[in-house]
PDB file of C-alpha atoms in Angstrom:
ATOM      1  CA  UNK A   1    -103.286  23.544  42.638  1.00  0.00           C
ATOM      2  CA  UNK A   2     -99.758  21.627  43.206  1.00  0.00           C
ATOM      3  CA  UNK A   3     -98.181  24.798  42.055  1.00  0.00           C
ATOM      4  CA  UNK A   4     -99.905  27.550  44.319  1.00  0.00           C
ATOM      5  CA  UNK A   5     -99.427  24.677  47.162  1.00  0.00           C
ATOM      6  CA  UNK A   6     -95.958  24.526  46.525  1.00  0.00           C
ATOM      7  CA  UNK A   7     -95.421  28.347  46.373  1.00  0.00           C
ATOM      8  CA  UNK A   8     -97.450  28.779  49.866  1.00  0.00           C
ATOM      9  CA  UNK A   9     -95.144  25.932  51.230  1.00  0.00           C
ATOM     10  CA  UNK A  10     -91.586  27.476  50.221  1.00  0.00           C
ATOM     11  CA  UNK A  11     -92.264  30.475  51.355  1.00  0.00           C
ATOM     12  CA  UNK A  12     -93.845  30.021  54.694  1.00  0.00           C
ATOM     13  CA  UNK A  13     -90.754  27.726  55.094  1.00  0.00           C
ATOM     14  CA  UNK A  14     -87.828  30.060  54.365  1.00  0.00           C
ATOM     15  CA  UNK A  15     -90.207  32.361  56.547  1.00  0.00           C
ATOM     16  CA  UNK A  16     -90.070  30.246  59.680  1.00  0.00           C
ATOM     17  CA  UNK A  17     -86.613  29.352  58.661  1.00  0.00           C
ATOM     18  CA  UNK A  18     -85.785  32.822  58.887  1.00  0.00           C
ATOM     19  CA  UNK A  19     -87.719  33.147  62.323  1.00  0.00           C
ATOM     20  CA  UNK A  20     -85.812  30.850  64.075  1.00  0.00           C
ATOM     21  CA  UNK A  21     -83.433  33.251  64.608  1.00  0.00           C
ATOM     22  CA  UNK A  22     -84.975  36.403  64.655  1.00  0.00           C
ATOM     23  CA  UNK A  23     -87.597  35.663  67.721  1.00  0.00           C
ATOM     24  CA  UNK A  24     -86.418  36.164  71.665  1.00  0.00           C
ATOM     25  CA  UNK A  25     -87.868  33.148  72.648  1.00  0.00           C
ATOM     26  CA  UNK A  26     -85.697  29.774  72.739  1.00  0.00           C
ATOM     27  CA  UNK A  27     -89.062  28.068  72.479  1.00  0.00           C
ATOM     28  CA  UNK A  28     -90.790  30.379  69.893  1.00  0.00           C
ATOM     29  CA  UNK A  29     -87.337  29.352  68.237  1.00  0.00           C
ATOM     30  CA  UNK A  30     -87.871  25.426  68.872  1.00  0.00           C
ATOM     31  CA  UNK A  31     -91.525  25.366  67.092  1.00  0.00           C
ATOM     32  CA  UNK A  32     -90.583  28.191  64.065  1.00  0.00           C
ATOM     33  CA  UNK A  33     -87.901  24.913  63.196  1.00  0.00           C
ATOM     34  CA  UNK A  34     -90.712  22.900  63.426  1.00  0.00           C
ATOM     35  CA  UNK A  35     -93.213  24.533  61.439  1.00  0.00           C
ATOM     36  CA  UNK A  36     -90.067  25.306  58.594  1.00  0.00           C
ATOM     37  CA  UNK A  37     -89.334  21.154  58.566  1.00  0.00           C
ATOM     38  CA  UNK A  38     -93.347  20.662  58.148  1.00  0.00           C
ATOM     39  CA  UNK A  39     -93.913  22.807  55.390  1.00  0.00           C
ATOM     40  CA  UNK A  40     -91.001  21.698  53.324  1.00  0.00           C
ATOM     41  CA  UNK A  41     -91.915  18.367  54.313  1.00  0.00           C
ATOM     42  CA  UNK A  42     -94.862  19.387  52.183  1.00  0.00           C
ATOM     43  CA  UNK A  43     -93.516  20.073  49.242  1.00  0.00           C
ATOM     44  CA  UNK A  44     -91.754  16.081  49.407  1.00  0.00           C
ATOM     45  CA  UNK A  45     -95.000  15.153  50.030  1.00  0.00           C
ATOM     46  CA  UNK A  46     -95.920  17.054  46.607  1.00  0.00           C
ATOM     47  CA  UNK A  47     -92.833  14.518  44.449  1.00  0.00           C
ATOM     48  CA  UNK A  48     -95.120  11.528  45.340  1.00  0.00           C
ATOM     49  CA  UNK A  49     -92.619  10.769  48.192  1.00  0.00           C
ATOM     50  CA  UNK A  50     -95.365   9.966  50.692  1.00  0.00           C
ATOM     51  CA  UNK A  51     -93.345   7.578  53.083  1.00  0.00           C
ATOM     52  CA  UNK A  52     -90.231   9.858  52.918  1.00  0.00           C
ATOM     53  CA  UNK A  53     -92.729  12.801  53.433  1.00  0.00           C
ATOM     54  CA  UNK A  54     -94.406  11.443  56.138  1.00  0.00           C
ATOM     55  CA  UNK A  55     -90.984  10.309  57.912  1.00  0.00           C
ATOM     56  CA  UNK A  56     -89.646  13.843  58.195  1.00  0.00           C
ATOM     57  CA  UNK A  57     -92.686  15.002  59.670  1.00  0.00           C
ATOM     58  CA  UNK A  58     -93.018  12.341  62.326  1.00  0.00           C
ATOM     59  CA  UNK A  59     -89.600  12.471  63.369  1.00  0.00           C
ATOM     60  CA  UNK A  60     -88.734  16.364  63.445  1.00  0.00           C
ATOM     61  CA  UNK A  61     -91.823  16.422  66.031  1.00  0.00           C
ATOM     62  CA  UNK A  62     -90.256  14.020  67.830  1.00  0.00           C
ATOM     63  CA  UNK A  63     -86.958  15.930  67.613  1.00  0.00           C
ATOM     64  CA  UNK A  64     -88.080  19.110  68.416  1.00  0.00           C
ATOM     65  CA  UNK A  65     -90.170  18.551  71.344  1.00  0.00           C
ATOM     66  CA  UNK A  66     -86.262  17.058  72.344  1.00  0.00           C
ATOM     67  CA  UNK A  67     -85.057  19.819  71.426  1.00  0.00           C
ATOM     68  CA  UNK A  68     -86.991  22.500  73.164  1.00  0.00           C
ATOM     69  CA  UNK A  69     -86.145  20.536  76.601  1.00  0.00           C
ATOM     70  CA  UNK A  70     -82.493  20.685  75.705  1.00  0.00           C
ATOM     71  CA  UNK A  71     -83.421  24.745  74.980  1.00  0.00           C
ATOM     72  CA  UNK A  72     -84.970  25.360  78.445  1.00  0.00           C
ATOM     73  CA  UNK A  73     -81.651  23.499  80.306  1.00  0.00           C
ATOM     74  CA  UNK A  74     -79.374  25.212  78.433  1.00  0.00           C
ATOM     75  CA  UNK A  75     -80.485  28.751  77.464  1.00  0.00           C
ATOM     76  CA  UNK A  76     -80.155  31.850  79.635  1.00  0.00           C
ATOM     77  CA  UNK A  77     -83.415  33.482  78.345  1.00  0.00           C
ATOM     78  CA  UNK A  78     -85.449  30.023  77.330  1.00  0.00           C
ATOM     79  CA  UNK A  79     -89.590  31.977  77.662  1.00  0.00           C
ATOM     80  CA  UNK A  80     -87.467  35.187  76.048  1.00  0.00           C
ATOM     81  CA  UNK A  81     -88.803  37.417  79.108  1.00  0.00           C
ATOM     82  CA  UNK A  82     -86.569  40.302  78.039  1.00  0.00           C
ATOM     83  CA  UNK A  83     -85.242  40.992  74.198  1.00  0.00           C
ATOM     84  CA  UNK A  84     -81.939  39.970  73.438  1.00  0.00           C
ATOM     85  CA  UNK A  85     -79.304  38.769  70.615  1.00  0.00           C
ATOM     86  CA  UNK A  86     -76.575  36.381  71.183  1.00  0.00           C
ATOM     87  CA  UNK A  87     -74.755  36.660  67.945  1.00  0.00           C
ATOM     88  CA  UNK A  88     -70.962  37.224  66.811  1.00  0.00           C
ATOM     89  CA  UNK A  89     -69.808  39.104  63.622  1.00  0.00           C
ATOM     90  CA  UNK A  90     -73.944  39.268  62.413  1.00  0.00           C
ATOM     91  CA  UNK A  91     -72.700  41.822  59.442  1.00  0.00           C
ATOM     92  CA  UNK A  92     -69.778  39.265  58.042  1.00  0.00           C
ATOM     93  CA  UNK A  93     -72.245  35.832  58.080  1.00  0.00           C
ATOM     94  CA  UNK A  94     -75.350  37.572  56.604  1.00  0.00           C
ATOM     95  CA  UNK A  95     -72.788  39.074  53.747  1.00  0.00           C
ATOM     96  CA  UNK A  96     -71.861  35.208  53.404  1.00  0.00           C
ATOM     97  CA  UNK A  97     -74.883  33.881  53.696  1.00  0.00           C
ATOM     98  CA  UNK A  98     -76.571  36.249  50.954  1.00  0.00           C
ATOM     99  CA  UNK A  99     -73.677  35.754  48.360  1.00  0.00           C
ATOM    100  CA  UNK A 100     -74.021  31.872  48.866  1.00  0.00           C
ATOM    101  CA  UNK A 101     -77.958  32.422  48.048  1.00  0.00           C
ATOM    102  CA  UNK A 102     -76.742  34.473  45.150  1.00  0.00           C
ATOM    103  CA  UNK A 103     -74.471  32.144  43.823  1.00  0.00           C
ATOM    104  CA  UNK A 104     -76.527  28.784  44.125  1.00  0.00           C
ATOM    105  CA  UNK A 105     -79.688  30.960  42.821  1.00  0.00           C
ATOM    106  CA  UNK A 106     -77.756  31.983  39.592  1.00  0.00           C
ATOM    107  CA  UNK A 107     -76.794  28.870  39.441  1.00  0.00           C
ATOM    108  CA  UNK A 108     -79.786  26.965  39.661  1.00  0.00           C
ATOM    109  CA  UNK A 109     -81.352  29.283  37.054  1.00  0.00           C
ATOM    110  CA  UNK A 110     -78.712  29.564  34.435  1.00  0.00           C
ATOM    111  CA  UNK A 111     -77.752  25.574  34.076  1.00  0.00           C
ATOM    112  CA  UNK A 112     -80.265  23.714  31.764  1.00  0.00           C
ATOM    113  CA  UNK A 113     -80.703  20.947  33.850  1.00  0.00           C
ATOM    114  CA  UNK A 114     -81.710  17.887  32.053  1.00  0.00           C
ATOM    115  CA  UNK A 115     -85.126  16.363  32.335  1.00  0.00           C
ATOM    116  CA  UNK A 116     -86.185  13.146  32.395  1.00  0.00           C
ATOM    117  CA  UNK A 117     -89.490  10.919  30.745  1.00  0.00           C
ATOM    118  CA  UNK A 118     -88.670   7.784  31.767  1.00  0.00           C
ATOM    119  CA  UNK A 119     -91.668   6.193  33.307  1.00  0.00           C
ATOM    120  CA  UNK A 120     -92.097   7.218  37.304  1.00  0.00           C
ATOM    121  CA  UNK A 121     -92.422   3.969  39.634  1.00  0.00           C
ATOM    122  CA  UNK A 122     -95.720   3.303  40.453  1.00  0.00           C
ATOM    123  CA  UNK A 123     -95.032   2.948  44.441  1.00  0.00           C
ATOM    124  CA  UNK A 124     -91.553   5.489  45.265  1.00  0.00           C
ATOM    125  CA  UNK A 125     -91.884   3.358  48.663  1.00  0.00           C
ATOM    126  CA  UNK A 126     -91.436   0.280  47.327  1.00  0.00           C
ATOM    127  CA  UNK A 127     -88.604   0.964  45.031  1.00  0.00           C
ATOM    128  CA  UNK A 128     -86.515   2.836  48.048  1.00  0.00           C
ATOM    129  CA  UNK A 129     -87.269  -0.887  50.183  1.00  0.00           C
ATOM    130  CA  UNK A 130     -86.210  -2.822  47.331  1.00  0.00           C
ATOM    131  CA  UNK A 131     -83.055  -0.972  46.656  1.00  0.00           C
ATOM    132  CA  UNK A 132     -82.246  -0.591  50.743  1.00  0.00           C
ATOM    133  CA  UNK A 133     -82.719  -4.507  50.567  1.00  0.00           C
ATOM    134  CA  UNK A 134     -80.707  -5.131  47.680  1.00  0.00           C
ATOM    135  CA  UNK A 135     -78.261  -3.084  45.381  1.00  0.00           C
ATOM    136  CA  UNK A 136     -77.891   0.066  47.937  1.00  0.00           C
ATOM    137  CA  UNK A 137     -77.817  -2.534  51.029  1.00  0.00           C
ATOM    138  CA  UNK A 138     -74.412  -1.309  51.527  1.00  0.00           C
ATOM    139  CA  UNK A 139     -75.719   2.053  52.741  1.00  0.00           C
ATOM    140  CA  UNK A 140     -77.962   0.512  55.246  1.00  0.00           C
ATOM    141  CA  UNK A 141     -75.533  -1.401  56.699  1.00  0.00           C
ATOM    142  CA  UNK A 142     -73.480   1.577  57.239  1.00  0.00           C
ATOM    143  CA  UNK A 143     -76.030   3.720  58.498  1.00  0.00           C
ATOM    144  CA  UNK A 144     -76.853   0.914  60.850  1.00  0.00           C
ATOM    145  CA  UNK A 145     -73.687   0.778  62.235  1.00  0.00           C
ATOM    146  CA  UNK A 146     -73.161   4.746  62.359  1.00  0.00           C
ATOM    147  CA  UNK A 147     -76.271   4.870  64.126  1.00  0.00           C
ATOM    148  CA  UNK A 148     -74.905   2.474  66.847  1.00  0.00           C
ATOM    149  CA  UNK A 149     -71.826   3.947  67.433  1.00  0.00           C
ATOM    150  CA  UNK A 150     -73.934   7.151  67.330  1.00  0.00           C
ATOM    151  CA  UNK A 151     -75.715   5.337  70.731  1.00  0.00           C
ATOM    152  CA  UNK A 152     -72.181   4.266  72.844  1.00  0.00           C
ATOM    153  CA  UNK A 153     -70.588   7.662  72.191  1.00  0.00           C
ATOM    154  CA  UNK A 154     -73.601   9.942  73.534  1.00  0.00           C
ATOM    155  CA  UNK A 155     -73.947   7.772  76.250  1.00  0.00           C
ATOM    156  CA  UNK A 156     -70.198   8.172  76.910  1.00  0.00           C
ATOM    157  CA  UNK A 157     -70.218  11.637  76.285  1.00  0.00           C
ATOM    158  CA  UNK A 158     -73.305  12.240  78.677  1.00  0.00           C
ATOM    159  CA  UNK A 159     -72.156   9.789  81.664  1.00  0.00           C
ATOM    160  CA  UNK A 160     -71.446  11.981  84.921  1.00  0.00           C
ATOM    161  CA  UNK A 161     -69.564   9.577  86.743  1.00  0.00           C
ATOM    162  CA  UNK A 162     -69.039   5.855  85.409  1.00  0.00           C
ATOM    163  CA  UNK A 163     -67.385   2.838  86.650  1.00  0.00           C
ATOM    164  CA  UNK A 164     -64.153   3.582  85.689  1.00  0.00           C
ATOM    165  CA  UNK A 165     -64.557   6.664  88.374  1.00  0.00           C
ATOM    166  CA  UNK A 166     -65.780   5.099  91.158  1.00  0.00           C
ATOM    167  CA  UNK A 167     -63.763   1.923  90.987  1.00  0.00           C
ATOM    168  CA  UNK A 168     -60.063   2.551  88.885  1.00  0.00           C
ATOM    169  CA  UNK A 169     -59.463   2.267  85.583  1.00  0.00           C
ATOM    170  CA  UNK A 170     -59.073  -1.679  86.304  1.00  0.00           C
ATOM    171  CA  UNK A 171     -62.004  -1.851  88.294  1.00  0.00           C
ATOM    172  CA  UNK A 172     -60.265  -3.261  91.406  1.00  0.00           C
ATOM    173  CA  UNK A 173     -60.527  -0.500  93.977  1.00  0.00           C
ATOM    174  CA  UNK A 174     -62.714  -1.656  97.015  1.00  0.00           C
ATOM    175  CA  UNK A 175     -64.407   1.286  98.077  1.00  0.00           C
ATOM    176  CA  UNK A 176     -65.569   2.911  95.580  1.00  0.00           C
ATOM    177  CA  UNK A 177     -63.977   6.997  95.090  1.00  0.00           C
ATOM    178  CA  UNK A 178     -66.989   9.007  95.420  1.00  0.00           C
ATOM    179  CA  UNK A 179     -66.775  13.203  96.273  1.00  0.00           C
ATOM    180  CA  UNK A 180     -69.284  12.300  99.343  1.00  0.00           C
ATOM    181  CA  UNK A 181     -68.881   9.061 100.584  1.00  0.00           C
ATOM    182  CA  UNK A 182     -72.347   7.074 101.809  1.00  0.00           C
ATOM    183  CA  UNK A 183     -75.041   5.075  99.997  1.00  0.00           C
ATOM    184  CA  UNK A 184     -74.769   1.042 100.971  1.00  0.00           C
ATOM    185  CA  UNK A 185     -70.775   0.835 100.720  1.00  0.00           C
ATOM    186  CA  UNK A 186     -70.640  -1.552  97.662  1.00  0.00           C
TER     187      UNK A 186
ATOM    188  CA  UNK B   1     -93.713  22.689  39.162  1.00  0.00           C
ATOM    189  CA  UNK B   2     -90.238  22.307  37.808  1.00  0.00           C
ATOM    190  CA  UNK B   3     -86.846  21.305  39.560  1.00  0.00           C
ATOM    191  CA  UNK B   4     -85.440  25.044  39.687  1.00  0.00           C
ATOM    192  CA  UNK B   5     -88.335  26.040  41.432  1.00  0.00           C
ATOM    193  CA  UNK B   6     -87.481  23.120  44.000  1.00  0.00           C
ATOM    194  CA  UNK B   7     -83.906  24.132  43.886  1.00  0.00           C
ATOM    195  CA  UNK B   8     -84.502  27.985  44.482  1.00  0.00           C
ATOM    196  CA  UNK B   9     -86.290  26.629  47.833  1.00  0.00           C
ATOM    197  CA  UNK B  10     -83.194  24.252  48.755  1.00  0.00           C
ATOM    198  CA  UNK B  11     -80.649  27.249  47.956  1.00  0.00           C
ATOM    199  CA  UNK B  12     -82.783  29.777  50.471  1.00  0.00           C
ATOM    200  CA  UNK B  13     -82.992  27.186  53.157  1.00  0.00           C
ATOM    201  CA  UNK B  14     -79.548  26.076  52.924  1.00  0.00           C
ATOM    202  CA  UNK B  15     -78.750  30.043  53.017  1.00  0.00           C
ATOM    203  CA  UNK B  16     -80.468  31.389  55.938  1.00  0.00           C
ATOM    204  CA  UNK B  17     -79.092  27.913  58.028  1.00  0.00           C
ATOM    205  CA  UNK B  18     -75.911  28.916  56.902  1.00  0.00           C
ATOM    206  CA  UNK B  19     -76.483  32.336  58.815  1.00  0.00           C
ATOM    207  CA  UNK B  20     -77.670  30.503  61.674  1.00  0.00           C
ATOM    208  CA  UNK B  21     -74.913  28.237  62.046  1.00  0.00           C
ATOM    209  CA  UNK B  22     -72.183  31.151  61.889  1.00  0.00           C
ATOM    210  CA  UNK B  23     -73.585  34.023  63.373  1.00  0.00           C
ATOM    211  CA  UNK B  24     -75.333  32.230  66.576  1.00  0.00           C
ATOM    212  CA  UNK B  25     -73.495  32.135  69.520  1.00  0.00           C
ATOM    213  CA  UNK B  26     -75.233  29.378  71.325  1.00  0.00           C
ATOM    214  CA  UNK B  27     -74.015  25.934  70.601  1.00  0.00           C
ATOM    215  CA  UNK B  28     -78.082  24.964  70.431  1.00  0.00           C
ATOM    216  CA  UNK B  29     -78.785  27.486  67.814  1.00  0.00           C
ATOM    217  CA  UNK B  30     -76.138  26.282  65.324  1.00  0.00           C
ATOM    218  CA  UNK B  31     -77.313  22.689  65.729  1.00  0.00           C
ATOM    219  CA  UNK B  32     -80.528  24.521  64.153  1.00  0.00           C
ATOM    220  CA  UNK B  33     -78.747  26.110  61.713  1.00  0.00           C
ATOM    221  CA  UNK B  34     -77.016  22.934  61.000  1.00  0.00           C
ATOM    222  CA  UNK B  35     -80.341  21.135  60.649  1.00  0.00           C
ATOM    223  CA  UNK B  36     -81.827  23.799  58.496  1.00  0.00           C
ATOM    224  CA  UNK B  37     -79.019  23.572  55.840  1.00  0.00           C
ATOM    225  CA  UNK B  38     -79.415  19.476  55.973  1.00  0.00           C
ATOM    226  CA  UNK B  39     -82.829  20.045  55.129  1.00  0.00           C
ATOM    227  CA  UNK B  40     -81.707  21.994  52.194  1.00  0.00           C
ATOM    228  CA  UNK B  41     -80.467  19.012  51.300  1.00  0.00           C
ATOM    229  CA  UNK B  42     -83.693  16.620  51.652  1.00  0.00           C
ATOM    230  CA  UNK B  43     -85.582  19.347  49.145  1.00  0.00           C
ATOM    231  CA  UNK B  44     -82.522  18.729  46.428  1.00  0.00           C
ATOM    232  CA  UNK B  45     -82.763  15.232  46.457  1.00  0.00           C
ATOM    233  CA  UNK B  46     -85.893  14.920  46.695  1.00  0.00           C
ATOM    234  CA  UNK B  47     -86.465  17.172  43.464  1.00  0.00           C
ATOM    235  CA  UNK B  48     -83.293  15.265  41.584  1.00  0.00           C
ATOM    236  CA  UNK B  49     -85.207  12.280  41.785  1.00  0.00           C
ATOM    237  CA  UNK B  50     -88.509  13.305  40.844  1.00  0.00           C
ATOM    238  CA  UNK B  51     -87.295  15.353  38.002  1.00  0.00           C
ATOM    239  CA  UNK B  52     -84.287  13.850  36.744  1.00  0.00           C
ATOM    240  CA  UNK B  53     -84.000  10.136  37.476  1.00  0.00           C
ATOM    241  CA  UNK B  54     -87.653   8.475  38.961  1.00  0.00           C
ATOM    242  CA  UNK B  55     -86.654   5.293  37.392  1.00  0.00           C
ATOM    243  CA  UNK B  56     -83.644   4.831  39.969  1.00  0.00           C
ATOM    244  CA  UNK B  57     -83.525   4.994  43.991  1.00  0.00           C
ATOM    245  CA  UNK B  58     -80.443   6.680  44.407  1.00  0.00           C
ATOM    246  CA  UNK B  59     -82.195  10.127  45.176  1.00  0.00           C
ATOM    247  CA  UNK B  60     -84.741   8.231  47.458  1.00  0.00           C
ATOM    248  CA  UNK B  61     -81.714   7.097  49.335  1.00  0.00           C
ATOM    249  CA  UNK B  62     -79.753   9.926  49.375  1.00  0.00           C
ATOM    250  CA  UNK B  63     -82.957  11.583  51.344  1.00  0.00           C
ATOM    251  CA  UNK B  64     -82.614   8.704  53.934  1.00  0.00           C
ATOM    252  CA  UNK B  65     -79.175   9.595  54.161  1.00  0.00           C
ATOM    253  CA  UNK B  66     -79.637  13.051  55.027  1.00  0.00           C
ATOM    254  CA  UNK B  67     -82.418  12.128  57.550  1.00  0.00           C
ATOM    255  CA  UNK B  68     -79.997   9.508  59.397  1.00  0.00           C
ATOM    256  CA  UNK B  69     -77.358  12.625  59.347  1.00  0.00           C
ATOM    257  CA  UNK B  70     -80.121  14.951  60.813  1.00  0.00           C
ATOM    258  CA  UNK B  71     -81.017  12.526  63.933  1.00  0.00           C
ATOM    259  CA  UNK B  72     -77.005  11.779  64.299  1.00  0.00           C
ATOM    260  CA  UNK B  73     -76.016  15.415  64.484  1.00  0.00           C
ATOM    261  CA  UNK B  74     -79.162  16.387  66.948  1.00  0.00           C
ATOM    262  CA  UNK B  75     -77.735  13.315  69.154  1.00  0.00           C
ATOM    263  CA  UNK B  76     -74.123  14.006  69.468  1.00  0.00           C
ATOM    264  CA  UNK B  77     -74.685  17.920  69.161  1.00  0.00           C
ATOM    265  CA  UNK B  78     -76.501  17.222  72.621  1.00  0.00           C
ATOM    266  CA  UNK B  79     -73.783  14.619  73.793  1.00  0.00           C
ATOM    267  CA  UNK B  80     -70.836  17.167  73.493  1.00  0.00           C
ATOM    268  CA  UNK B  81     -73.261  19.935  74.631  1.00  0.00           C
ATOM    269  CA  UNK B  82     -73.744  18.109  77.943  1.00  0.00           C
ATOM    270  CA  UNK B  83     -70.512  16.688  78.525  1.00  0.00           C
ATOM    271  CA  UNK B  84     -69.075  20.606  78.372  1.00  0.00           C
ATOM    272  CA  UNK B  85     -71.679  21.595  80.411  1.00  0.00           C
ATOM    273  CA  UNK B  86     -71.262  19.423  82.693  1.00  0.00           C
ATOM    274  CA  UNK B  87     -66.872  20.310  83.060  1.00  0.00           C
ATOM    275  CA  UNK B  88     -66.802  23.736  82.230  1.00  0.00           C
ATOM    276  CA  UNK B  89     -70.245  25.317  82.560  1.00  0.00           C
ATOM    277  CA  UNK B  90     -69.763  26.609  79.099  1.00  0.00           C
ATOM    278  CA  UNK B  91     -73.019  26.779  76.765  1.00  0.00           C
ATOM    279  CA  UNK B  92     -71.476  29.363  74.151  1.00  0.00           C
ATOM    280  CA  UNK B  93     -69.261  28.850  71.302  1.00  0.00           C
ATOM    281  CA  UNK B  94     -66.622  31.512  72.272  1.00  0.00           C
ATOM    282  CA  UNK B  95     -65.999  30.323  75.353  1.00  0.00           C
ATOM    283  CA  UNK B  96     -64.611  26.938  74.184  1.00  0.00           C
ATOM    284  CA  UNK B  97     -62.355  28.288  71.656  1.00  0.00           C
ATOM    285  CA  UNK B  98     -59.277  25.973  72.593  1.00  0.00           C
ATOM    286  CA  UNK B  99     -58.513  24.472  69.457  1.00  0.00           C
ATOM    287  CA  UNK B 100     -58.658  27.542  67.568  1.00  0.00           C
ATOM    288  CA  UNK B 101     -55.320  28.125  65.796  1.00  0.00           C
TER     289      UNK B 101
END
């Protein structure tokens, strides 16, 4: 049952995978990611890692439904109204592309890879919140802080016109420098 | 279900987003190429810990790790996406080739 699951999984995701950039549609493009992230959030789901499982599914929706905004601002053809490909040297990265399948394929089938019957933890949850909490805290903390500094620099990044525009890079210009001048004259 | 079986799906995903990331144009579609290969990398750890080493975290955490890099990529991608945007009306790849060499 896990098996045939699993098979029906995989293959539906490298399917949508491979959609993603076959369809017209930016949007049709948006949701084939989507559906690819589900399924092989599946087959995590299958390793017993429920919480993990269940936290890439809840946050690619999330992502995607971002994402497809972002799509419709940004695309020239976002409902794909009219067939077209926006692609550079196709031929040269689906000959990479293929070889690195190749490779990694042959790989993965000729190494004996070891196996392991140590005892499996009764809650995978639990032992991922221990470790976060104890001997891997270390990673949290950086992730934590990553994450912030993730925050100031796309704020920065996205900010039209700051403070530091309107006002000097001391911030001791009385009117502020604005392309049309109005507003209450703060 | 073994861990090449979980592997051969990592190797195909991380594949066809490696496609996506260098033969898309738009700076959108590589972030999903990006993502795609990054999920590659959830299914490998994912399997490495369920096959190989269930008695240890490390490939529960590693998943984390590749989730955090997932939502940090999608965030900045957007950022810098914007922010050129916004200066040069550019939303393709070739036309902000300045630092090529």
């Amino acid at each position: 049952m896990a098996q045939v699951l699993f098979w029906l999984c995989a293959i539906a995701a490298v399917v949508t995978g491979i959609a993603v950039f076959r369809v017209d549609s930016m949007a049709r493009a948006t949701f084939a990611l989507l559906a690819s992230f589900i399924f092989t959030a599946v087959t995590v789901l299958l390793l017993d890692l429920a919480y993990l499982g269940v936290l890439v599914i809840l946050m690619m929706i999330m992502e995607m439904v971002i994402m497809a905004v972002f799509m419709i601002m940004f695309m020239m053809n976002p409902a794909g109204l009219m067939p077209m490909t926006m692609v550079h040297n196709q031929k040269g990265s689906l000959a990479i592309a293929v070889g690195t399948f190749v490779v990694l394929a042959t790989g993965v089938l000729l190494v004996p890879w070891p196996g392991s019957d140590r005892a499996r933890p009764d809650d995978p949850t639990m032992q991922l919140g221990e470790a976060l909490m104890g001997s891997k805290m270390l990673v949290m903390i950086v992730l934590g802080l990553a994450l912030f500094a993730t925050m100031v620099a796309t704020v920065v990044l996205a900010t039209h016109r700051g403070r530091y525009d309107r006002y000097g890079d001391r911030l001791d210009r009385k009117r502020p420098d604005d392309p049309v001048p109005g507003g209450i004259g703060r | 279900m073994s861990l090449q079986e979980f592997l051969l799906l990592a190797s195909a995903l991380f594949s066809v987003g490696l496609y996506g990331a260098l033969s898309q144009q738009s700076i959108v579609m590589i972030m999903m190429g990006l993502e795609l290969m990054i999920n590659a990398v959830i299914v490998g750890a994912s399997a490495f810990w369920y096959f190989v080493s269930p008695d240890r975290p490390d490939g529960q955490v590693v998943v984390l790790l590749a989730v955090t890099a997932m939502a940090v990529e999608m965030a900045v991608g957007f950022a810098v996406t914007t922010a050129i945007f916004r200066s040069r009306d550019v939303d393709m790849t070739d036309m902000a080739a300045d630092l090529k060499g």
